[in-house]
PDB file of C-alpha atoms and ligand atoms in Angstrom:
ATOM      1  CA  MET A   1       6.790   1.318  15.722  1.00  0.00           C
ATOM      2  CA  HIS A   2       4.238   2.687  18.232  1.00  0.00           C
ATOM      3  CA  GLU A   3       7.587   4.608  19.780  1.00  0.00           C
ATOM      4  CA  ARG A   4       8.238   6.146  16.573  1.00  0.00           C
ATOM      5  CA  ILE A   5       4.532   6.963  15.425  1.00  0.00           C
ATOM      6  CA  GLU A   6       3.982   8.330  18.896  1.00  0.00           C
ATOM      7  CA  ALA A   7       7.518  10.636  18.829  1.00  0.00           C
ATOM      8  CA  ALA A   8       6.247  11.943  15.566  1.00  0.00           C
ATOM      9  CA  GLY A   9       2.917  13.164  17.420  1.00  0.00           C
ATOM     10  CA  GLY A  10       0.861  10.763  15.794  1.00  0.00           C
ATOM     11  CA  ASP A  11      -1.999   9.005  17.598  1.00  0.00           C
ATOM     12  CA  VAL A  12      -1.163   5.155  17.483  1.00  0.00           C
ATOM     13  CA  SER A  13      -4.758   4.266  17.664  1.00  0.00           C
ATOM     14  CA  ALA A  14      -5.139   6.152  14.210  1.00  0.00           C
ATOM     15  CA  VAL A  15      -2.618   5.148  12.254  1.00  0.00           C
ATOM     16  CA  THR A  16      -2.551   1.360  10.802  1.00  0.00           C
ATOM     17  CA  VAL A  17       1.040   0.043  10.622  1.00  0.00           C
ATOM     18  CA  VAL A  18       1.018  -2.292   7.471  1.00  0.00           C
ATOM     19  CA  ALA A  19       4.047  -4.620   7.771  1.00  0.00           C
ATOM     20  CA  VAL A  20       5.323  -5.204   4.082  1.00  0.00           C
ATOM     21  CA  THR A  21       6.687  -8.472   4.184  1.00  0.00           C
ATOM     22  CA  LYS A  22       8.192  -8.575   0.757  1.00  0.00           C
ATOM     23  CA  GLY A  23      11.454 -10.480   0.225  1.00  0.00           C
ATOM     24  CA  CYS A  24      10.965 -12.318   3.518  1.00  0.00           C
ATOM     25  CA  GLY A  25       8.997 -15.647   3.842  1.00  0.00           C
ATOM     26  CA  PRO A  26       5.991 -16.792   5.716  1.00  0.00           C
ATOM     27  CA  GLU A  27       7.250 -16.987   8.721  1.00  0.00           C
ATOM     28  CA  ALA A  28       7.559 -13.092   8.613  1.00  0.00           C
ATOM     29  CA  VAL A  29       4.088 -12.814   8.300  1.00  0.00           C
ATOM     30  CA  ARG A  30       3.357 -15.246  11.103  1.00  0.00           C
ATOM     31  CA  ALA A  31       5.440 -13.245  13.341  1.00  0.00           C
ATOM     32  CA  ALA A  32       4.044  -9.885  12.441  1.00  0.00           C
ATOM     33  CA  LEU A  33       0.577 -12.046  13.574  1.00  0.00           C
ATOM     34  CA  ASP A  34       2.156 -13.120  16.649  1.00  0.00           C
ATOM     35  CA  ILE A  35       2.697  -9.107  17.852  1.00  0.00           C
ATOM     36  CA  GLY A  36      -0.851  -8.301  16.958  1.00  0.00           C
ATOM     37  CA  VAL A  37      -0.195  -6.676  13.127  1.00  0.00           C
ATOM     38  CA  VAL A  38      -3.211  -7.799  11.393  1.00  0.00           C
ATOM     39  CA  ASP A  39      -2.418  -5.715   8.065  1.00  0.00           C
ATOM     40  CA  VAL A  40       0.376  -7.170   5.642  1.00  0.00           C
ATOM     41  CA  GLY A  41       1.417  -5.651   2.431  1.00  0.00           C
ATOM     42  CA  GLU A  42       3.373  -7.226  -0.332  1.00  0.00           C
ATOM     43  CA  SER A  43       4.614  -6.028  -3.758  1.00  0.00           C
ATOM     44  CA  TYR A  44       4.545  -8.973  -5.898  1.00  0.00           C
ATOM     45  CA  ALA A  45       1.650 -11.056  -6.926  1.00  0.00           C
ATOM     46  CA  GLN A  46       3.412 -14.369  -7.062  1.00  0.00           C
ATOM     47  CA  GLU A  47       4.822 -13.960  -3.704  1.00  0.00           C
ATOM     48  CA  LEU A  48       1.959 -12.602  -1.906  1.00  0.00           C
ATOM     49  CA  LEU A  49       0.205 -15.823  -3.259  1.00  0.00           C
ATOM     50  CA  ALA A  50       2.734 -18.087  -2.327  1.00  0.00           C
ATOM     51  CA  LYS A  51       2.728 -16.909   1.348  1.00  0.00           C
ATOM     52  CA  ALA A  52      -1.350 -16.925   1.553  1.00  0.00           C
ATOM     53  CA  ALA A  53      -0.996 -20.302   0.263  1.00  0.00           C
ATOM     54  CA  ALA A  54       1.874 -21.439   3.134  1.00  0.00           C
ATOM     55  CA  LEU A  55      -0.121 -19.725   5.641  1.00  0.00           C
ATOM     56  CA  GLY A  56      -3.468 -21.429   4.472  1.00  0.00           C
ATOM     57  CA  SER A  57      -3.526 -23.577   7.740  1.00  0.00           C
ATOM     58  CA  VAL A  58      -2.933 -20.351  10.168  1.00  0.00           C
ATOM     59  CA  LEU A  59      -5.961 -19.736  12.309  1.00  0.00           C
ATOM     60  CA  THR A  60      -5.718 -15.854  11.707  1.00  0.00           C
ATOM     61  CA  VAL A  61      -4.724 -14.833   8.305  1.00  0.00           C
ATOM     62  CA  PRO A  62      -3.801 -11.188   7.887  1.00  0.00           C
ATOM     63  CA  ARG A  63      -5.388  -8.791   6.082  1.00  0.00           C
ATOM     64  CA  TRP A  64      -3.616  -8.586   2.580  1.00  0.00           C
ATOM     65  CA  HIS A  65      -2.571  -5.090   1.269  1.00  0.00           C
ATOM     66  CA  PHE A  66      -1.112  -5.204  -2.226  1.00  0.00           C
ATOM     67  CA  VAL A  67       0.845  -2.239  -2.432  1.00  0.00           C
ATOM     68  CA  GLY A  68       3.532  -2.640  -5.314  1.00  0.00           C
ATOM     69  CA  ARG A  69       2.876  -2.081  -9.220  1.00  0.00           C
ATOM     70  CA  LEU A  70      -0.141  -3.658 -10.186  1.00  0.00           C
ATOM     71  CA  GLN A  71      -0.671  -5.133 -13.467  1.00  0.00           C
ATOM     72  CA  SER A  72      -4.512  -5.619 -14.680  1.00  0.00           C
ATOM     73  CA  ASN A  73      -3.390  -9.297 -15.448  1.00  0.00           C
ATOM     74  CA  LYS A  74      -2.661 -10.278 -12.054  1.00  0.00           C
ATOM     75  CA  VAL A  75      -5.756  -8.763 -10.343  1.00  0.00           C
ATOM     76  CA  ARG A  76      -7.911 -12.044 -11.484  1.00  0.00           C
ATOM     77  CA  LEU A  77      -5.222 -14.299  -9.519  1.00  0.00           C
ATOM     78  CA  LEU A  78      -4.860 -11.582  -6.427  1.00  0.00           C
ATOM     79  CA  SER A  79      -8.781 -11.338  -5.933  1.00  0.00           C
ATOM     80  CA  GLY A  80      -9.181 -14.259  -3.930  1.00  0.00           C
ATOM     81  CA  ALA A  81      -6.489 -13.101  -1.512  1.00  0.00           C
ATOM     82  CA  VAL A  82      -6.134  -9.244  -1.465  1.00  0.00           C
ATOM     83  CA  ASP A  83      -8.233  -7.112   0.872  1.00  0.00           C
ATOM     84  CA  VAL A  84      -7.065  -3.661   0.143  1.00  0.00           C
ATOM     85  CA  TRP A  85      -5.572  -2.644  -3.388  1.00  0.00           C
ATOM     86  CA  GLN A  86      -3.430   0.356  -2.479  1.00  0.00           C
ATOM     87  CA  SER A  87      -1.630   0.936  -5.834  1.00  0.00           C
ATOM     88  CA  VAL A  88      -4.660   1.784  -8.362  1.00  0.00           C
ATOM     89  CA  ASP A  89      -3.418   4.396 -10.622  1.00  0.00           C
ATOM     90  CA  ARG A  90      -4.957   4.180 -13.694  1.00  0.00           C
ATOM     91  CA  HIS A  91      -8.662   3.606 -15.135  1.00  0.00           C
ATOM     92  CA  ARG A  92      -8.052   0.080 -16.611  1.00  0.00           C
ATOM     93  CA  LEU A  93      -7.072  -1.550 -13.316  1.00  0.00           C
ATOM     94  CA  GLY A  94     -10.368   0.029 -11.767  1.00  0.00           C
ATOM     95  CA  GLY A  95     -12.279  -2.039 -14.891  1.00  0.00           C
ATOM     96  CA  GLU A  96     -10.713  -5.043 -14.194  1.00  0.00           C
ATOM     97  CA  LEU A  97     -10.939  -4.889 -10.121  1.00  0.00           C
ATOM     98  CA  ALA A  98     -14.695  -4.113 -10.883  1.00  0.00           C
ATOM     99  CA  ARG A  99     -15.132  -6.996 -12.759  1.00  0.00           C
ATOM    100  CA  ARG A 100     -13.093  -9.575 -10.657  1.00  0.00           C
ATOM    101  CA  ALA A 101     -13.381  -8.075  -7.331  1.00  0.00           C
ATOM    102  CA  PRO A 102     -17.017  -6.080  -7.126  1.00  0.00           C
ATOM    103  CA  GLY A 103     -16.939  -3.522  -4.292  1.00  0.00           C
ATOM    104  CA  ALA A 104     -13.240  -3.816  -3.321  1.00  0.00           C
ATOM    105  CA  ARG A 105     -11.743  -1.662  -0.985  1.00  0.00           C
ATOM    106  CA  VAL A 106      -9.114   0.498  -2.625  1.00  0.00           C
ATOM    107  CA  LEU A 107      -6.657   3.604  -2.431  1.00  0.00           C
ATOM    108  CA  VAL A 108      -5.376   5.561  -5.537  1.00  0.00           C
ATOM    109  CA  GLN A 109      -1.705   5.842  -5.591  1.00  0.00           C
ATOM    110  CA  VAL A 110      -0.604   9.551  -6.718  1.00  0.00           C
ATOM    111  CA  ARG A 111       2.954  10.151  -7.483  1.00  0.00           C
ATOM    112  CA  VAL A 112       4.740  12.666  -5.751  1.00  0.00           C
ATOM    113  CA  GLY A 113       8.240  12.251  -6.795  1.00  0.00           C
ATOM    114  CA  ASP A 114       9.973  12.440  -9.750  1.00  0.00           C
ATOM    115  CA  ASP A 115      10.319   8.777 -10.323  1.00  0.00           C
ATOM    116  CA  ALA A 116       7.658   7.667 -12.486  1.00  0.00           C
ATOM    117  CA  ALA A 117       8.737   3.949 -12.061  1.00  0.00           C
ATOM    118  CA  LYS A 118       7.226   4.063  -8.483  1.00  0.00           C
ATOM    119  CA  GLY A 119       3.889   4.560 -10.154  1.00  0.00           C
ATOM    120  CA  GLY A 120       0.913   6.677  -9.484  1.00  0.00           C
ATOM    121  CA  CYS A 121      -1.120   8.916 -11.542  1.00  0.00           C
ATOM    122  CA  GLU A 122      -0.544  12.346 -11.608  1.00  0.00           C
ATOM    123  CA  PRO A 123      -1.931  14.498  -8.881  1.00  0.00           C
ATOM    124  CA  GLU A 124      -4.066  16.687 -11.073  1.00  0.00           C
ATOM    125  CA  GLU A 125      -5.613  13.183 -12.763  1.00  0.00           C
ATOM    126  CA  ALA A 126      -6.579  11.945  -9.494  1.00  0.00           C
ATOM    127  CA  PRO A 127      -9.913  13.384  -8.636  1.00  0.00           C
ATOM    128  CA  ARG A 128     -11.404  12.024 -12.029  1.00  0.00           C
ATOM    129  CA  LEU A 129      -9.663   8.345 -11.545  1.00  0.00           C
ATOM    130  CA  VAL A 130     -11.388   8.520  -7.928  1.00  0.00           C
ATOM    131  CA  ALA A 131     -14.701   9.362  -9.442  1.00  0.00           C
ATOM    132  CA  ALA A 132     -14.384   6.510 -11.998  1.00  0.00           C
ATOM    133  CA  LEU A 133     -13.563   4.089  -9.601  1.00  0.00           C
ATOM    134  CA  VAL A 134     -16.424   4.948  -7.465  1.00  0.00           C
ATOM    135  CA  ASP A 135     -18.946   5.006 -10.545  1.00  0.00           C
ATOM    136  CA  ALA A 136     -17.311   1.209 -11.114  1.00  0.00           C
ATOM    137  CA  GLY A 137     -18.612   0.399  -7.489  1.00  0.00           C
ATOM    138  CA  LEU A 138     -15.477   0.293  -6.041  1.00  0.00           C
ATOM    139  CA  ASP A 139     -15.058   1.380  -2.332  1.00  0.00           C
ATOM    140  CA  VAL A 140     -12.431   4.301  -2.432  1.00  0.00           C
ATOM    141  CA  VAL A 141     -11.086   4.762   1.020  1.00  0.00           C
ATOM    142  CA  GLY A 142      -7.776   7.061   0.249  1.00  0.00           C
ATOM    143  CA  LEU A 143      -4.867   7.961  -1.312  1.00  0.00           C
ATOM    144  CA  MET A 144      -1.604   6.420  -1.624  1.00  0.00           C
ATOM    145  CA  ALA A 145       1.935   7.732  -1.926  1.00  0.00           C
ATOM    146  CA  VAL A 146       5.465   6.298  -2.235  1.00  0.00           C
ATOM    147  CA  GLY A 147       7.917   9.332  -0.819  1.00  0.00           C
ATOM    148  CA  PRO A 148      11.060  10.150  -3.031  1.00  0.00           C
ATOM    149  CA  ALA A 149      14.454   8.444  -2.436  1.00  0.00           C
ATOM    150  CA  GLY A 150      16.598  10.805  -0.505  1.00  0.00           C
ATOM    151  CA  PRO A 151      16.461  12.204   2.834  1.00  0.00           C
ATOM    152  CA  PRO A 152      13.023  11.767   4.706  1.00  0.00           C
ATOM    153  CA  GLU A 153      12.759  15.642   4.419  1.00  0.00           C
ATOM    154  CA  ALA A 154      12.474  15.393   0.771  1.00  0.00           C
ATOM    155  CA  ALA A 155       9.086  13.799   0.974  1.00  0.00           C
ATOM    156  CA  ARG A 156       7.468  16.301   3.166  1.00  0.00           C
ATOM    157  CA  ALA A 157       5.681  18.372   0.317  1.00  0.00           C
ATOM    158  CA  GLY A 158       4.655  15.663  -1.344  1.00  0.00           C
ATOM    159  CA  PHE A 159       2.872  13.966   1.662  1.00  0.00           C
ATOM    160  CA  THR A 160       1.254  17.525   2.351  1.00  0.00           C
ATOM    161  CA  ARG A 161      -0.037  17.875  -1.090  1.00  0.00           C
ATOM    162  CA  ILE A 162      -1.346  14.146  -0.566  1.00  0.00           C
ATOM    163  CA  ALA A 163      -3.081  15.158   2.748  1.00  0.00           C
ATOM    164  CA  ALA A 164      -4.722  18.004   1.264  1.00  0.00           C
ATOM    165  CA  LEU A 165      -5.872  16.177  -1.841  1.00  0.00           C
ATOM    166  CA  ALA A 166      -7.404  13.541   0.129  1.00  0.00           C
ATOM    167  CA  ASP A 167      -9.388  16.340   2.227  1.00  0.00           C
ATOM    168  CA  ARG A 168     -10.664  17.857  -0.962  1.00  0.00           C
ATOM    169  CA  LEU A 169     -11.779  14.540  -2.099  1.00  0.00           C
ATOM    170  CA  GLY A 170     -13.288  13.760   1.069  1.00  0.00           C
ATOM    171  CA  LEU A 171     -11.330  10.487   1.306  1.00  0.00           C
ATOM    172  CA  PRO A 172     -10.217   9.605   5.003  1.00  0.00           C
ATOM    173  CA  GLU A 173      -7.238   7.315   4.608  1.00  0.00           C
ATOM    174  CA  ARG A 174      -3.826   8.353   3.328  1.00  0.00           C
ATOM    175  CA  SER A 175      -1.302   5.664   3.019  1.00  0.00           C
ATOM    176  CA  MET A 176       1.996   7.503   3.180  1.00  0.00           C
ATOM    177  CA  GLY A 177       5.343   6.701   4.925  1.00  0.00           C
ATOM    178  CA  MET A 178       7.711   3.807   4.866  1.00  0.00           C
ATOM    179  CA  SER A 179      10.782   2.845   7.399  1.00  0.00           C
ATOM    180  CA  ALA A 180      12.915   5.970   6.330  1.00  0.00           C
ATOM    181  CA  ASP A 181      10.075   8.522   6.130  1.00  0.00           C
ATOM    182  CA  LEU A 182       7.433   7.436   8.563  1.00  0.00           C
ATOM    183  CA  GLU A 183       7.850  10.562  11.017  1.00  0.00           C
ATOM    184  CA  VAL A 184       7.508  13.012   8.527  1.00  0.00           C
ATOM    185  CA  ALA A 185       4.327  11.142   6.907  1.00  0.00           C
ATOM    186  CA  VAL A 186       2.838  10.660  10.359  1.00  0.00           C
ATOM    187  CA  ALA A 187       3.516  14.665  11.124  1.00  0.00           C
ATOM    188  CA  GLU A 188       1.724  15.456   7.816  1.00  0.00           C
ATOM    189  CA  GLY A 189      -1.473  13.185   8.447  1.00  0.00           C
ATOM    190  CA  ALA A 190      -0.784   9.589   7.369  1.00  0.00           C
ATOM    191  CA  THR A 191      -3.447   6.919   8.512  1.00  0.00           C
ATOM    192  CA  ILE A 192      -1.525   4.124   7.150  1.00  0.00           C
ATOM    193  CA  VAL A 193       2.414   3.506   7.262  1.00  0.00           C
ATOM    194  CA  ARG A 194       3.949   0.679   5.044  1.00  0.00           C
ATOM    195  CA  VAL A 195       6.726  -0.542   7.114  1.00  0.00           C
ATOM    196  CA  GLY A 196       9.269  -3.159   5.809  1.00  0.00           C
ATOM    197  CA  SER A 197      13.043  -3.088   6.695  1.00  0.00           C
ATOM    198  CA  ALA A 198      12.379  -1.233  10.136  1.00  0.00           C
ATOM    199  CA  LEU A 199      10.487  -4.307  11.291  1.00  0.00           C
ATOM    200  CA  PHE A 200      11.804  -7.194   9.411  1.00  0.00           C
ATOM    201  CA  GLY A 201      15.587  -5.957   8.764  1.00  0.00           C
ATOM    202  CA  THR A 202      17.252  -5.037   5.422  1.00  0.00           C
ATOM    203  CA  ARG A 203      15.705  -6.984   2.471  1.00  0.00           C
ATOM    204  CA  PRO A 204      18.347  -9.860   1.246  1.00  0.00           C
ATOM    205  CA  ARG A 205      17.823  -8.754  -2.306  1.00  0.00           C
ATOM    206  CA  PRO A 206      16.701  -4.828  -3.102  1.00  0.00           C
ATOM    207  CA  GLY A 207      13.007  -5.127  -4.294  1.00  0.00           C
ATOM    208  CA  GLY A 208      12.322  -8.524  -2.795  1.00  0.00           C
ATOM    209  CA  ALA A 209      12.394 -12.019  -3.879  1.00  0.00           C
ATOM    210  CA  LYS A 210      11.184 -12.138  -7.609  1.00  0.00           C
ATOM    211  CA  LEU A 211       9.075 -15.110  -7.535  1.00  0.00           C
ATOM    212  CA  GLY A 212       7.789 -15.061 -11.155  1.00  0.00           C
ATOM    213  CA  ASP A 213       7.051 -11.482 -11.653  1.00  0.00           C
TER     214      ASP A 213
HETATM  215  C1  LIG B   1       8.933  -2.130   0.000  1.00  0.00           C
HETATM  216  C2  LIG B   1       7.705  -1.144   0.165  1.00  0.00           C
HETATM  217  C3  LIG B   1       7.470  -0.546   1.405  1.00  0.00           C
HETATM  218  C4  LIG B   1       8.323  -1.058   2.608  1.00  0.00           C
HETATM  219  O1  LIG B   1       9.379  -0.234   2.574  1.00  0.00           O
HETATM  220  P1  LIG B   1      10.502  -0.236   3.741  1.00  0.00           P
HETATM  221  O2  LIG B   1      11.409   0.712   3.220  1.00  0.00           O
HETATM  222  O3  LIG B   1      11.176  -1.636   3.652  1.00  0.00           O
HETATM  223  O4  LIG B   1      10.031   0.210   4.879  1.00  0.00           O
HETATM  224  C5  LIG B   1       6.236   0.390   1.323  1.00  0.00           C
HETATM  225  N1  LIG B   1       5.561   0.775   0.435  1.00  0.00           N
HETATM  226  C6  LIG B   1       5.728   0.103  -0.997  1.00  0.00           C
HETATM  227  C7  LIG B   1       4.992   0.425  -1.911  1.00  0.00           C
HETATM  228  C8  LIG B   1       7.156  -0.724  -0.885  1.00  0.00           C
HETATM  229  O5  LIG B   1       7.186  -1.367  -2.218  1.00  0.00           O
END
């Protein structure tokens, strides 16, 4: 992963790799910890909680990032485990997070492609949402975006826009780039990349194991 980040002109000490283990068992998390990765991402609440429970006896536990579509009724369940909430995209989630995880570290997910199913607030709404989350006492550290499907180049314009928006809002972190488009994301200023299949191989089931949600 470091080779790919460097080849894209990125500084490996300035880009955090979040290993996305959705669809893999707890052994993938253990393998990531073994090679020194401390940030681990999950997209589904039940899957994250099951792995966190399975790893309860491991001395070093990962810093868990929640990167999937977040339902407000899952916030309470997840609040004991999640360290970074990357997919906050609406006011209602902010209220629930402020109640269940006061001061939590969050990123605001902003939509960059045409696919609304991937989540994210509209770019025009991001400043207001960021301000509301800060008002609610949350630690808003950056913006997150999921690039559109298709060739990696298709993601560039959106990533440029996210980086500019983060600059304008004074937010240091930009979580953008996955296995297929991480070079483009790094070139456009990503500080966090979320990498699944490039580390763990193709997931057995698209979207990961559906363990109850
Ligand atoms: C699955 C997922 C990833 C990782 O995707 P890969 O293409 O396997 O690297 C990153 N971010 C989000 C939001 C995801 O759902």
